[in-house]
Coordinates of C-alpha atoms in Angstrom, one line a residue:
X1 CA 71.8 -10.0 59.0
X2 CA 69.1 -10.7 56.2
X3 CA 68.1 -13.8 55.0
X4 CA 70.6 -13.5 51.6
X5 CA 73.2 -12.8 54.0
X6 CA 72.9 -16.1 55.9
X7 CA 72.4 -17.8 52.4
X8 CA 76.2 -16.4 51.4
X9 CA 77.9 -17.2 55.0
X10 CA 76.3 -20.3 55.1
X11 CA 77.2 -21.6 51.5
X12 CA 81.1 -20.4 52.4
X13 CA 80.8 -22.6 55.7
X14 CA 80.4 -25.5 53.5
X15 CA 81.8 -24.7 50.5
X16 CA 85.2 -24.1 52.5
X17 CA 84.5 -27.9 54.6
X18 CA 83.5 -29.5 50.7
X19 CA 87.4 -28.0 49.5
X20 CA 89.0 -29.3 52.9
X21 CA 87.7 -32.6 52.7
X22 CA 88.6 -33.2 48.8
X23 CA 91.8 -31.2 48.7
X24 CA 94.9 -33.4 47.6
X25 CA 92.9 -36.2 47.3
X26 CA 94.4 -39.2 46.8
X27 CA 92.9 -43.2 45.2
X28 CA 91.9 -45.4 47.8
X29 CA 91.7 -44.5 51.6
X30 CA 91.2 -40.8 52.8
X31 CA 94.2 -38.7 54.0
X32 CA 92.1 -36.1 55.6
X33 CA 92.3 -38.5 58.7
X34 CA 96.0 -38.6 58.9
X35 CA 96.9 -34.9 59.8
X36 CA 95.9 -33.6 62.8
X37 CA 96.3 -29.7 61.4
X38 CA 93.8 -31.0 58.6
X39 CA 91.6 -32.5 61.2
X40 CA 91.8 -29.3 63.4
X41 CA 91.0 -26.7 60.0
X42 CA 88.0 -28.8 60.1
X43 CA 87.4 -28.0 63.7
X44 CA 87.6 -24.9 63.5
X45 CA 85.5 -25.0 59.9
X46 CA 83.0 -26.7 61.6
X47 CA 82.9 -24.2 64.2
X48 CA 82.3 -21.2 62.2
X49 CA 79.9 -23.2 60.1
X50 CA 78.2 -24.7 63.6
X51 CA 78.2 -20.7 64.6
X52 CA 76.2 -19.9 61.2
X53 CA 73.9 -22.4 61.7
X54 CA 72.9 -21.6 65.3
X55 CA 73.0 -18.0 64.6
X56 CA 70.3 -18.4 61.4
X57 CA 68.4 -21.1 63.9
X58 CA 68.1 -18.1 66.8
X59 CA 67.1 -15.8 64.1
X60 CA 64.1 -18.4 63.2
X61 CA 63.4 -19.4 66.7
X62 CA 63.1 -15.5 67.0
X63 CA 61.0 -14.9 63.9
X64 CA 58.4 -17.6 64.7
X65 CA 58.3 -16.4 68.5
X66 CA 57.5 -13.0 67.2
X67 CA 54.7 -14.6 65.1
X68 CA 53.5 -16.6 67.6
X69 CA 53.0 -13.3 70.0
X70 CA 51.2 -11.5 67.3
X71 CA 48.7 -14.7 67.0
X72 CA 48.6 -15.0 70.9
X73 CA 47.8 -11.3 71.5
X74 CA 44.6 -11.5 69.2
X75 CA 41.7 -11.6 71.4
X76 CA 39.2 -12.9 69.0
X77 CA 35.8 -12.8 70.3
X78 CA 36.5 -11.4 73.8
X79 CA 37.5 -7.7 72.5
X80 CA 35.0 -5.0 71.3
X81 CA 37.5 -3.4 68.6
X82 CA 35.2 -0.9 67.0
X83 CA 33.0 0.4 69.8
X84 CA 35.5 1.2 72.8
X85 CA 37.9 3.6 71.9
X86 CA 40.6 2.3 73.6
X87 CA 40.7 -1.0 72.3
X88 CA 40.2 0.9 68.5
X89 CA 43.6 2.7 69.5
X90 CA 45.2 -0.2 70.6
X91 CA 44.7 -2.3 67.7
X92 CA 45.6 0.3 65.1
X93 CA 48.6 0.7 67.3
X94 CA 48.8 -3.0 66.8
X95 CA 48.8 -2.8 62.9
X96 CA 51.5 0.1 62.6
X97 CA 53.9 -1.1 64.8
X98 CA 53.4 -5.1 66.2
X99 CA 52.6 -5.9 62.1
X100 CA 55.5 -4.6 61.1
X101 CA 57.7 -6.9 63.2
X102 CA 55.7 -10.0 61.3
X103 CA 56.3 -8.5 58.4
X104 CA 60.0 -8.3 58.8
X105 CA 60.1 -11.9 60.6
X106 CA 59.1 -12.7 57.2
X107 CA 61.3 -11.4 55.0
X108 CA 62.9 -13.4 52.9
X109 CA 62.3 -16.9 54.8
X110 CA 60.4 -20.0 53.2
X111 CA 57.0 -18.3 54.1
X112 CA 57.4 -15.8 51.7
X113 CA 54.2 -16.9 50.3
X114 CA 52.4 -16.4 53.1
X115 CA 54.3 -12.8 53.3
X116 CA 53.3 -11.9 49.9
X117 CA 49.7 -13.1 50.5
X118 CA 49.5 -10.7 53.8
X119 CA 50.7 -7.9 52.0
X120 CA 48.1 -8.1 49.0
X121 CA 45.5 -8.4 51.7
X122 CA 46.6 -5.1 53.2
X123 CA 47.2 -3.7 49.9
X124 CA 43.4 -3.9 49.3
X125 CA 42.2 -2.2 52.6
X126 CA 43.3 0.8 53.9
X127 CA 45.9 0.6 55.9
X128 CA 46.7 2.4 58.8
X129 CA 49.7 4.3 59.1
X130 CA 51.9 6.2 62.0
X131 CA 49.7 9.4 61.4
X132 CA 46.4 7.4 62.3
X133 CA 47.8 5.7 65.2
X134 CA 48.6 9.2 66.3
X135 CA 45.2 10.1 65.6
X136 CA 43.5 7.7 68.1
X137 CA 46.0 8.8 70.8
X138 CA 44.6 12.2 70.5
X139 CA 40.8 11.3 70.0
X140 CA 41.5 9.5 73.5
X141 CA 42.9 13.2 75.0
X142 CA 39.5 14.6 74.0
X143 CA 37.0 12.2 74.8
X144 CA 39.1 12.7 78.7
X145 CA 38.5 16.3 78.4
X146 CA 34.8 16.1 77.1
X147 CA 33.4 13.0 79.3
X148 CA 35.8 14.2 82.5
X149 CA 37.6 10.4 82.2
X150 CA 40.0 10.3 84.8
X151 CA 43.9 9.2 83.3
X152 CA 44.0 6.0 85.9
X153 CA 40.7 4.5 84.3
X154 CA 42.2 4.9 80.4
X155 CA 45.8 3.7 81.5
X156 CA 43.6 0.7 82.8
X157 CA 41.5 0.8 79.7
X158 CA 38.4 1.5 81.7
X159 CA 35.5 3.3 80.4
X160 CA 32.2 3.1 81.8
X161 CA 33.3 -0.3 83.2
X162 CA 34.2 -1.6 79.7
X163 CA 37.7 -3.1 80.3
X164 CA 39.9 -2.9 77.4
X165 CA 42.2 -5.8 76.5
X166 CA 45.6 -3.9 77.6
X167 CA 46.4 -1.4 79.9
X168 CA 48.3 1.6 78.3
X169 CA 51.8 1.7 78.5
X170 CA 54.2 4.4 79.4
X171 CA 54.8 4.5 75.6
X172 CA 51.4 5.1 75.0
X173 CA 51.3 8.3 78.0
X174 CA 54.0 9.5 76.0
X175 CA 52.4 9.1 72.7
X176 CA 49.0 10.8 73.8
X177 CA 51.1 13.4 75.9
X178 CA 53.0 14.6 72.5
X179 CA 50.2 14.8 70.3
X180 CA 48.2 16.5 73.0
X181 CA 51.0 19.3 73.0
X182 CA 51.5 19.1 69.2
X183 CA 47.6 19.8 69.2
X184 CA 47.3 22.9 71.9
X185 CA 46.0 20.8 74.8
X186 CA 49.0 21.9 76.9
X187 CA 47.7 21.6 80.6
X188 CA 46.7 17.6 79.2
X189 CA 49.6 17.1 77.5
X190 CA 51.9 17.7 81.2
X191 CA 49.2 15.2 82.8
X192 CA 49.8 12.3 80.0
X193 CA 54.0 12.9 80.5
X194 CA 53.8 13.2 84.3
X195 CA 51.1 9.9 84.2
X196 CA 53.9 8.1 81.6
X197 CA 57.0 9.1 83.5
X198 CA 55.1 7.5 86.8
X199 CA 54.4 4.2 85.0
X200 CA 58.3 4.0 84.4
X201 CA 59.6 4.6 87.2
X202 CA 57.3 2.2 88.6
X203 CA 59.7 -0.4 87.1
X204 CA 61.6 -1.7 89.2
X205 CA 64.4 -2.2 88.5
X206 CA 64.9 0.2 85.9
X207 CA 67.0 -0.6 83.1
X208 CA 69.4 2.3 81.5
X209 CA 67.3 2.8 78.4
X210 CA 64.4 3.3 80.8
X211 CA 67.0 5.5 83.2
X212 CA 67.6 7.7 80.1
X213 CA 63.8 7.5 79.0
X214 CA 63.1 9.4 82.0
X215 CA 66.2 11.7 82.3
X216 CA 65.0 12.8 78.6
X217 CA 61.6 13.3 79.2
X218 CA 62.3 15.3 82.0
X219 CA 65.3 17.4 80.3
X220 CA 62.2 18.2 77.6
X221 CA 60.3 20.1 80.7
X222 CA 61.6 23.2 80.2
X223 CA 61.8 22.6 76.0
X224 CA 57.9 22.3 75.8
X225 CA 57.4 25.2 78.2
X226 CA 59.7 28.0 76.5
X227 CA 58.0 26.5 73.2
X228 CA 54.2 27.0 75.1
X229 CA 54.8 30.4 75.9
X230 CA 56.4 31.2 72.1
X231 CA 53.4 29.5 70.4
X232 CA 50.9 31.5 72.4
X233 CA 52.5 34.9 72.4
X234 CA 53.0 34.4 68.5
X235 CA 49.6 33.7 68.3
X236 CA 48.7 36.3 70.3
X237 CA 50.9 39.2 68.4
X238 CA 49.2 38.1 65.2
X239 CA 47.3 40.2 63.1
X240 CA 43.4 39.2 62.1
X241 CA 44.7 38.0 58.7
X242 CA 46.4 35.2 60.3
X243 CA 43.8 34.5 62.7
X244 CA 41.3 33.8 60.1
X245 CA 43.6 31.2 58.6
X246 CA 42.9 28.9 61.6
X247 CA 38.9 29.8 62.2
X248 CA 37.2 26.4 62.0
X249 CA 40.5 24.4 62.4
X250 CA 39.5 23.4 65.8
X251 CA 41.9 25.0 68.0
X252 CA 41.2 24.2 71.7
X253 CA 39.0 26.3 73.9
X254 CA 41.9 27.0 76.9
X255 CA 44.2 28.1 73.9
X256 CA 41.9 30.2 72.2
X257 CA 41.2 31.9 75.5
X258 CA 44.7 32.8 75.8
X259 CA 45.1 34.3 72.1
X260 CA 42.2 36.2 72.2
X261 CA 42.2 37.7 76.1
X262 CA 40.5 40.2 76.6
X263 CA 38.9 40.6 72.8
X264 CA 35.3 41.0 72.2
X265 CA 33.5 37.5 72.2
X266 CA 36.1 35.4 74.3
X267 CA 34.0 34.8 77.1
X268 CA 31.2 34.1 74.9
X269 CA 33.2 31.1 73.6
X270 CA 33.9 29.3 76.9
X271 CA 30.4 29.6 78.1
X272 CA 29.4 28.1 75.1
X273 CA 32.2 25.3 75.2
X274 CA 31.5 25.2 78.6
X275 CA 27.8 24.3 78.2
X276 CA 28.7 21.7 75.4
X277 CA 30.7 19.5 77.0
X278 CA 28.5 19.7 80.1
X279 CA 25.7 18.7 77.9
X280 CA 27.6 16.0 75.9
X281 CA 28.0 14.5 79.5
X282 CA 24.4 14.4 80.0
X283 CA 24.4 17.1 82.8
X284 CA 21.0 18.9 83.5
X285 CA 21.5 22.5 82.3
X286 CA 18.0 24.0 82.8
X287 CA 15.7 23.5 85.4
X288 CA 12.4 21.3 85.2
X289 CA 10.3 24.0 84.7
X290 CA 12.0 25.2 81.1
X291 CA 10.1 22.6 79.6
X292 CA 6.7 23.2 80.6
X293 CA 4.6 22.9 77.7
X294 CA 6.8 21.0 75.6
X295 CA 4.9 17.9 74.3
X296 CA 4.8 14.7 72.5
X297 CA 2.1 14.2 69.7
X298 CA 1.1 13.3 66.0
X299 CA 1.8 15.4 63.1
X300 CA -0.4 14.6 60.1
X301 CA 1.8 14.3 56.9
X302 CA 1.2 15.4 53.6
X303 CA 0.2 12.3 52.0
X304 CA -3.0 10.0 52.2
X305 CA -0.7 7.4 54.3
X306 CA 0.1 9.5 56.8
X307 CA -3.2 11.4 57.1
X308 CA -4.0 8.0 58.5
X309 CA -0.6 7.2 60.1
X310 CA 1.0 10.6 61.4
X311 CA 4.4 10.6 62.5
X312 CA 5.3 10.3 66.0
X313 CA 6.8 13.7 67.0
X314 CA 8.4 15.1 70.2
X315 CA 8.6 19.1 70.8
X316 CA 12.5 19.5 72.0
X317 CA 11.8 23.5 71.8
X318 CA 9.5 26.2 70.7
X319 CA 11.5 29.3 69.9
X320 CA 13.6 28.0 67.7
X321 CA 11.3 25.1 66.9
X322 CA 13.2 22.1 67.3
X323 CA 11.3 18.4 66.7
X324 CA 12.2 14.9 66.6
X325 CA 10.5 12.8 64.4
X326 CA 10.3 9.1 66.3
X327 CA 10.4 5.7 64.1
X328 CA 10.6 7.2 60.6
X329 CA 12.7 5.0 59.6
X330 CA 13.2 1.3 59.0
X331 CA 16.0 -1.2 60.1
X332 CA 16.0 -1.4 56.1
X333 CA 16.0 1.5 55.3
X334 CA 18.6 2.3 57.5
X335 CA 21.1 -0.6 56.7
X336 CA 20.5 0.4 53.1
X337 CA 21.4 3.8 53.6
X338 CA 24.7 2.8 55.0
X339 CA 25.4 -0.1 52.7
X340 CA 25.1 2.7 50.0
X341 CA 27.4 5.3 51.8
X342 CA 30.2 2.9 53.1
X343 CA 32.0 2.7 49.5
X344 CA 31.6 6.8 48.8
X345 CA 33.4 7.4 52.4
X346 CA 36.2 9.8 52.9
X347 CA 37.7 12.3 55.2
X348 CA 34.7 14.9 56.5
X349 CA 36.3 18.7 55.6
X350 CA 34.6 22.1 56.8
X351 CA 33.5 25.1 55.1
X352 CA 35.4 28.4 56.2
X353 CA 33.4 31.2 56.9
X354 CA 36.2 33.8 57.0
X355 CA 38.0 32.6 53.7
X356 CA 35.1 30.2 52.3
X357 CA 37.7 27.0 51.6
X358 CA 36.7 23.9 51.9
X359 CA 39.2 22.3 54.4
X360 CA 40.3 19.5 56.9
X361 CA 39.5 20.6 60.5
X362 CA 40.1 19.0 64.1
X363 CA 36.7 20.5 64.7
X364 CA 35.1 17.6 62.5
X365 CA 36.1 14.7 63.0
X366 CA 34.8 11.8 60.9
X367 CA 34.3 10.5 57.5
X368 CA 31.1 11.8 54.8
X369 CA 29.6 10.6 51.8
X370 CA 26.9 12.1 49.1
X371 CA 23.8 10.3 48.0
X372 CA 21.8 11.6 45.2
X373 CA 18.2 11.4 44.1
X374 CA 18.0 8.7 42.1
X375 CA 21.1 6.2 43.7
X376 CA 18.7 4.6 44.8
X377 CA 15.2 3.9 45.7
X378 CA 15.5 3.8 49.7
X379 CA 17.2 7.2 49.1
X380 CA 14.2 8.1 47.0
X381 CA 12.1 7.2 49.1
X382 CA 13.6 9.2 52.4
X383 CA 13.4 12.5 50.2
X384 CA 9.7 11.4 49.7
X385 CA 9.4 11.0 53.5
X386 CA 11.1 14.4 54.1
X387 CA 8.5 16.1 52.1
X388 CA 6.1 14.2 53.8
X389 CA 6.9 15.0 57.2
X390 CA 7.6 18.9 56.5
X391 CA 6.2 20.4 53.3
X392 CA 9.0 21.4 52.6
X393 CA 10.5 20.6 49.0
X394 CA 13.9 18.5 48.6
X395 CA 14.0 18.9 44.9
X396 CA 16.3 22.2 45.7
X397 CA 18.3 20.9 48.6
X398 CA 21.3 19.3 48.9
X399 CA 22.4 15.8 48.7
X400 CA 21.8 13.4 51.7
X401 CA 24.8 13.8 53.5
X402 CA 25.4 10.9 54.9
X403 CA 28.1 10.6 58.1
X404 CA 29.9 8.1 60.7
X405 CA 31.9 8.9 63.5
X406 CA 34.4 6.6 64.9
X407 CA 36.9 6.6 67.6
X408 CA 36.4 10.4 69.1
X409 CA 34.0 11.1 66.2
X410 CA 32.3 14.7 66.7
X411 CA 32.0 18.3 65.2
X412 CA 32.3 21.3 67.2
X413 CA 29.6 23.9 67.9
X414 CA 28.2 25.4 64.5
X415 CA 25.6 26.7 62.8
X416 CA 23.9 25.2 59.4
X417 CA 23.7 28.6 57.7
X418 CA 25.4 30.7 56.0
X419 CA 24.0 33.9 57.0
X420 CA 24.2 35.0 53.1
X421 CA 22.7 38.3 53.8
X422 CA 26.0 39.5 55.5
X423 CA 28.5 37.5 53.9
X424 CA 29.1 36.8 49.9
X425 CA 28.9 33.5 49.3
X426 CA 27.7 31.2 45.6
X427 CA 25.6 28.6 46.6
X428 CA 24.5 27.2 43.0
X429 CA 23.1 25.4 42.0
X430 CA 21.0 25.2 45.6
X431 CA 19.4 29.1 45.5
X432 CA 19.2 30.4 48.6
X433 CA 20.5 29.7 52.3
X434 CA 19.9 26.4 54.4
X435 CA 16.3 27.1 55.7
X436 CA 15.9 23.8 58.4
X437 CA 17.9 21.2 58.7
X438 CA 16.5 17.3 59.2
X439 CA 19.0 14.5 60.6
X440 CA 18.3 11.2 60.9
X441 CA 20.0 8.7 63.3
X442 CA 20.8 5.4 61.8
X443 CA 22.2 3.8 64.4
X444 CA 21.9 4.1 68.7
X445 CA 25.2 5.5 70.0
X446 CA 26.0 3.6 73.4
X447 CA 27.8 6.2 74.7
X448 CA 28.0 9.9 73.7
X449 CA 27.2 11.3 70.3
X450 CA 24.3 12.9 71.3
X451 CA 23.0 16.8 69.4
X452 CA 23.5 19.5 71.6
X453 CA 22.3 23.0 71.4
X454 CA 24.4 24.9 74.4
X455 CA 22.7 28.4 73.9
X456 CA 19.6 26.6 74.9
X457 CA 20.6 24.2 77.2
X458 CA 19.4 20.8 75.3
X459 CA 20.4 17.9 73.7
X460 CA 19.0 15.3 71.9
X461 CA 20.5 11.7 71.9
X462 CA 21.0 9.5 68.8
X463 CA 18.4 7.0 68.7
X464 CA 17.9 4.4 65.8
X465 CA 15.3 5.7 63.0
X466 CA 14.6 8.7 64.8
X467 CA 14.8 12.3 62.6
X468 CA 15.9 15.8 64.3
X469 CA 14.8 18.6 62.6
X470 CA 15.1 22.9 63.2
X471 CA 14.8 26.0 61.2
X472 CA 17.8 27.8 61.1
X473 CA 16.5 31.1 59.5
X474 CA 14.5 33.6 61.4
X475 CA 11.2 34.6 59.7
X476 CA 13.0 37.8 58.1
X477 CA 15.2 35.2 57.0
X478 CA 18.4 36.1 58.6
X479 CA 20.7 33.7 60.8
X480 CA 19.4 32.3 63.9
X481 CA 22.1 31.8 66.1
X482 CA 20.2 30.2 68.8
X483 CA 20.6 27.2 66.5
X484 CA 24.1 26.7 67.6
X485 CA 24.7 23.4 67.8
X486 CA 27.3 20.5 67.9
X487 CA 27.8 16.8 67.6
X488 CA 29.1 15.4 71.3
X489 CA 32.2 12.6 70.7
X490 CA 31.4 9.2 70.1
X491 CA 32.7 7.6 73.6
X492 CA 31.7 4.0 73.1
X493 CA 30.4 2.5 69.8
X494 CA 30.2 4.5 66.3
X495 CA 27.7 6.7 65.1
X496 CA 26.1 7.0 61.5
X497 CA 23.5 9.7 60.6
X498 CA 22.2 11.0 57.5
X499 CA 20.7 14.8 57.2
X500 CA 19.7 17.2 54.6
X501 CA 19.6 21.0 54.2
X502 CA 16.2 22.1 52.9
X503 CA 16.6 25.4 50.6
X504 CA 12.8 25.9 50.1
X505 CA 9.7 26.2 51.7
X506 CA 7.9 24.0 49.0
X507 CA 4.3 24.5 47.8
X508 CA 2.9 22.3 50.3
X509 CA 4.5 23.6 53.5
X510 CA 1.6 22.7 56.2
X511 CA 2.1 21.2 59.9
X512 CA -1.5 20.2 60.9
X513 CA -0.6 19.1 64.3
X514 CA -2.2 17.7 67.1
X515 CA 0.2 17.4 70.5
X516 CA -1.7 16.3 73.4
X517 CA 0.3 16.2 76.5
X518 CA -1.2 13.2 77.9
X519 CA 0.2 11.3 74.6

């Protein structure tokens, strides 16, 4: 009953006592007293009326409790809500659903200002909604399939020995088991059920609603498996036309096996998925003696600066080169970099190689912004620094693209060309195909979120004001697939990086570099 209803039943409980008590009434003394039918309509008046009022005083008492277990279960100071993924899932689960009930304990009572006030304050934020909390649920099914997280230590909201401020519920299982199965991940999404229906029946005793819970989930068994098998023989029957509607969309590895059995390529693809998420995890791919002669030096720059400075440099790889550039940026610099992008942010979409749209992908996961030339001087002054550290010209590249990852936050394996000698592609104004590619770190990551290259068995974590930076194109200026590489989720923390696509070699172009491996 709302709050209008009340208002009504309540104004009829004493509208209908006000009538009994001045009906016939007569000068001088009361008669009201003198009739004991009178006396007992106002009994039973007084009981309806009594009934209203203890109803609409349970409905308070229930309102305020609600609002005083939204306030209780705020752990303000104690809880890390934007690093630990878990805890990020848990509060936007906190805004969709546990808001909602303060919101409605709201409605319509004496404290609608402080309703109205909450809802402006939301109204100027973005707000999460179902679809993100659903998000998060899955971003947790991935970073358990990339870091090898075991299902006890996330129910227990335990990663790395960073405790969450709840445990999951079977709710939760069920949540991240359903959106694991609406996303592919079929063998996770039969863990998350079987780990949610052993949470309930854990009650003891179980109610009927949780009786029925599990009686439903399991009646759904054989539902999800007929529509598993469906979903992969459709896929599987398809022609290439369809296929090439969902390259870059991020379908899982173990389903794309299936679809693709036996086809030219396949095994290609789990070797490489393979050797990402082993290197994501911070496995050891090569042995020791892969690196000989890789080294740590100074390269001069172009200007008079850093003919006196050069920049600190570390050789990741020779053939491709790879480099990172250590300490090229400032704590400035970088916070103003951010400060610039944080406005401009919005979803991160992918470029199709088979149909060339520009699209939202499971594969990239994150939100991007653009910074021009010109936005502002600390930009101006990284371009400068670019040119500086390369030779290279930025007057033809692209915008900074500027990036941060958050719960899950990661891009599959790609590459940064577009190999325009075998595919037809406009690129202007920007002539020409992405020739190297420079990233910069602008933040550490404490834990994941490192660069990985799986066909050559390295990866490079993000460090503050450090710079990666590789060629892409072969000499005869074709693709180099070698350059394969991929952005490892963000398991604890967020990530933010900023990196350009250089177009042209630049009049300039000069390393003069002196690596010393005792440096």
């Amino acid at each position: 009953m709302n709050f209008r209803a009340r208002q009504c039943y309540l104004f009829v409980g004493v509208v209908v006592v006000v009538m009994l008590m001045t009906s016939d009434l007569t000068l001088g003394l009361g008669d009201v007293h003198t009739s004991a039918v009178t006396v007992a309509q106002l009994v039973q008046t007084e009981h309806v009326v009594i009934d209203i009022l203890q109803d609409y005083i349970t409905k308070e008492e229930n309102r305020l409790e609600a609002i005083k277990r939204y306030v209780e279960s705020w752990e303000e100071g104690e809880a890390d809500y934007v690093n630990n993924p878990i805890n990020s899932y848990l509060f936007l689960r906190r805004l969709t659903q546990e808001y909602n009930t303060v919101l409605d304990a709201l409605h319509h009572t004496p404290t609608l200002d402080v309703r109205s006030n909450l809802t402006l304050l939301r109204e100027s934020t973005d707000v999460p909604v179902e679809a993100d909390v659903n998000g998060a649920a899955y971003a947790l099914v991935k970073l358990q399939d990339t870091y090898n997280l075991t299902i006890d230590d996330l129910v227990e909201g335990d990663i790395m020995g960073r405790k969450a401020v709840h445990v999951l519920s079977a709710s939760d299982c069920f949540r991240l088991a359903q959106q694991s199965f609406n996303n592919l991940e079929f063998e996770l999404s039969e863990m998350w059920y079987k780990k949610g229906l052993e949470l309930l029946h854990a009650r003891q005793p179980l109610t009927q609603e949780e009786l029925d819970k599990i009686d439903a989930i399991t009646r759904q068994q054989a539902t999800r498996s007929m529509m598993r098998n469906l979903v992969t023989k459709m896929a599987r029957d398809s022609d290439d036309a369809v296929h090439s509607k969902f390259s870059g969309l991020g379908l899982p590895t173990s389903f794309q096996q299936q679809i693709y059995e036996g086809q030219d390529g396949v095994d290609q693809v789990k070797q490489v998925d393979e050797l990402y998420r082993r290197l994501c995890r911070g496995e050891d791919i090569l042995p020791p003696e892969a690196f000989f002669g890789l080294k740590c030096g100074y390269v001069f720059g172009v200007s008079g600066y850093h003919q006196l400075m050069p920049f600190k440099v570390e050789l990741v790889w020779s053939d491709p080169i790879i480099i990172v550039y250590h300490d090229v940026l400032t704590h400035t610099e970088m916070a103003m970099v951010k400060h610039i992008s944080t406005p401009r942010l919005a979803t991160t979409m992918i470029h199709s190689f088979t149909t060339h749209e520009i699209r939202k992908s499971l594969a990239r996961v994150g939100k991007t912004a653009w910074v021009r030339r010109g936005d502002d001087i600390t930009v101006d002054k990284v371009l400068a620094r670019i040119e500086d550290m390369t030779g290279l010209t930025t007057y033809t590249s692209e915008d900074l693209h500027v990036l941060n990852y958050g719960i899950g936050g990661h891009y599959d394996a790609h590459v940064d060309f577009f190999d325009l000698q075998n595919k037809s592609l406009d690129k202007d104004p920007h002539q020409g195909d992405r020739l190297a590619t420079m990233l910069f770190y602008l933040n550490d990551v404490e834990a994941g979120g490192s660069t990985v290259f799986p066909m050559l068995g390295i990866g490079v974590p993000a460090r503050a004001g450090s710079a990666l930076f590789w060629f892409n194109l072969k000499r005869s200026g074709k693709g180099d697939y070698r350059t394969v590489h991929a952005a490892c989720p963000v398991l604890l923390g967020e990530k933010w990086i900023a990196n350009l696509w250089i177009h042209e070699w630049g009049q300039e172009f000069r390393w003069t570099c002196t690596l010393d491996p005792e440096e």
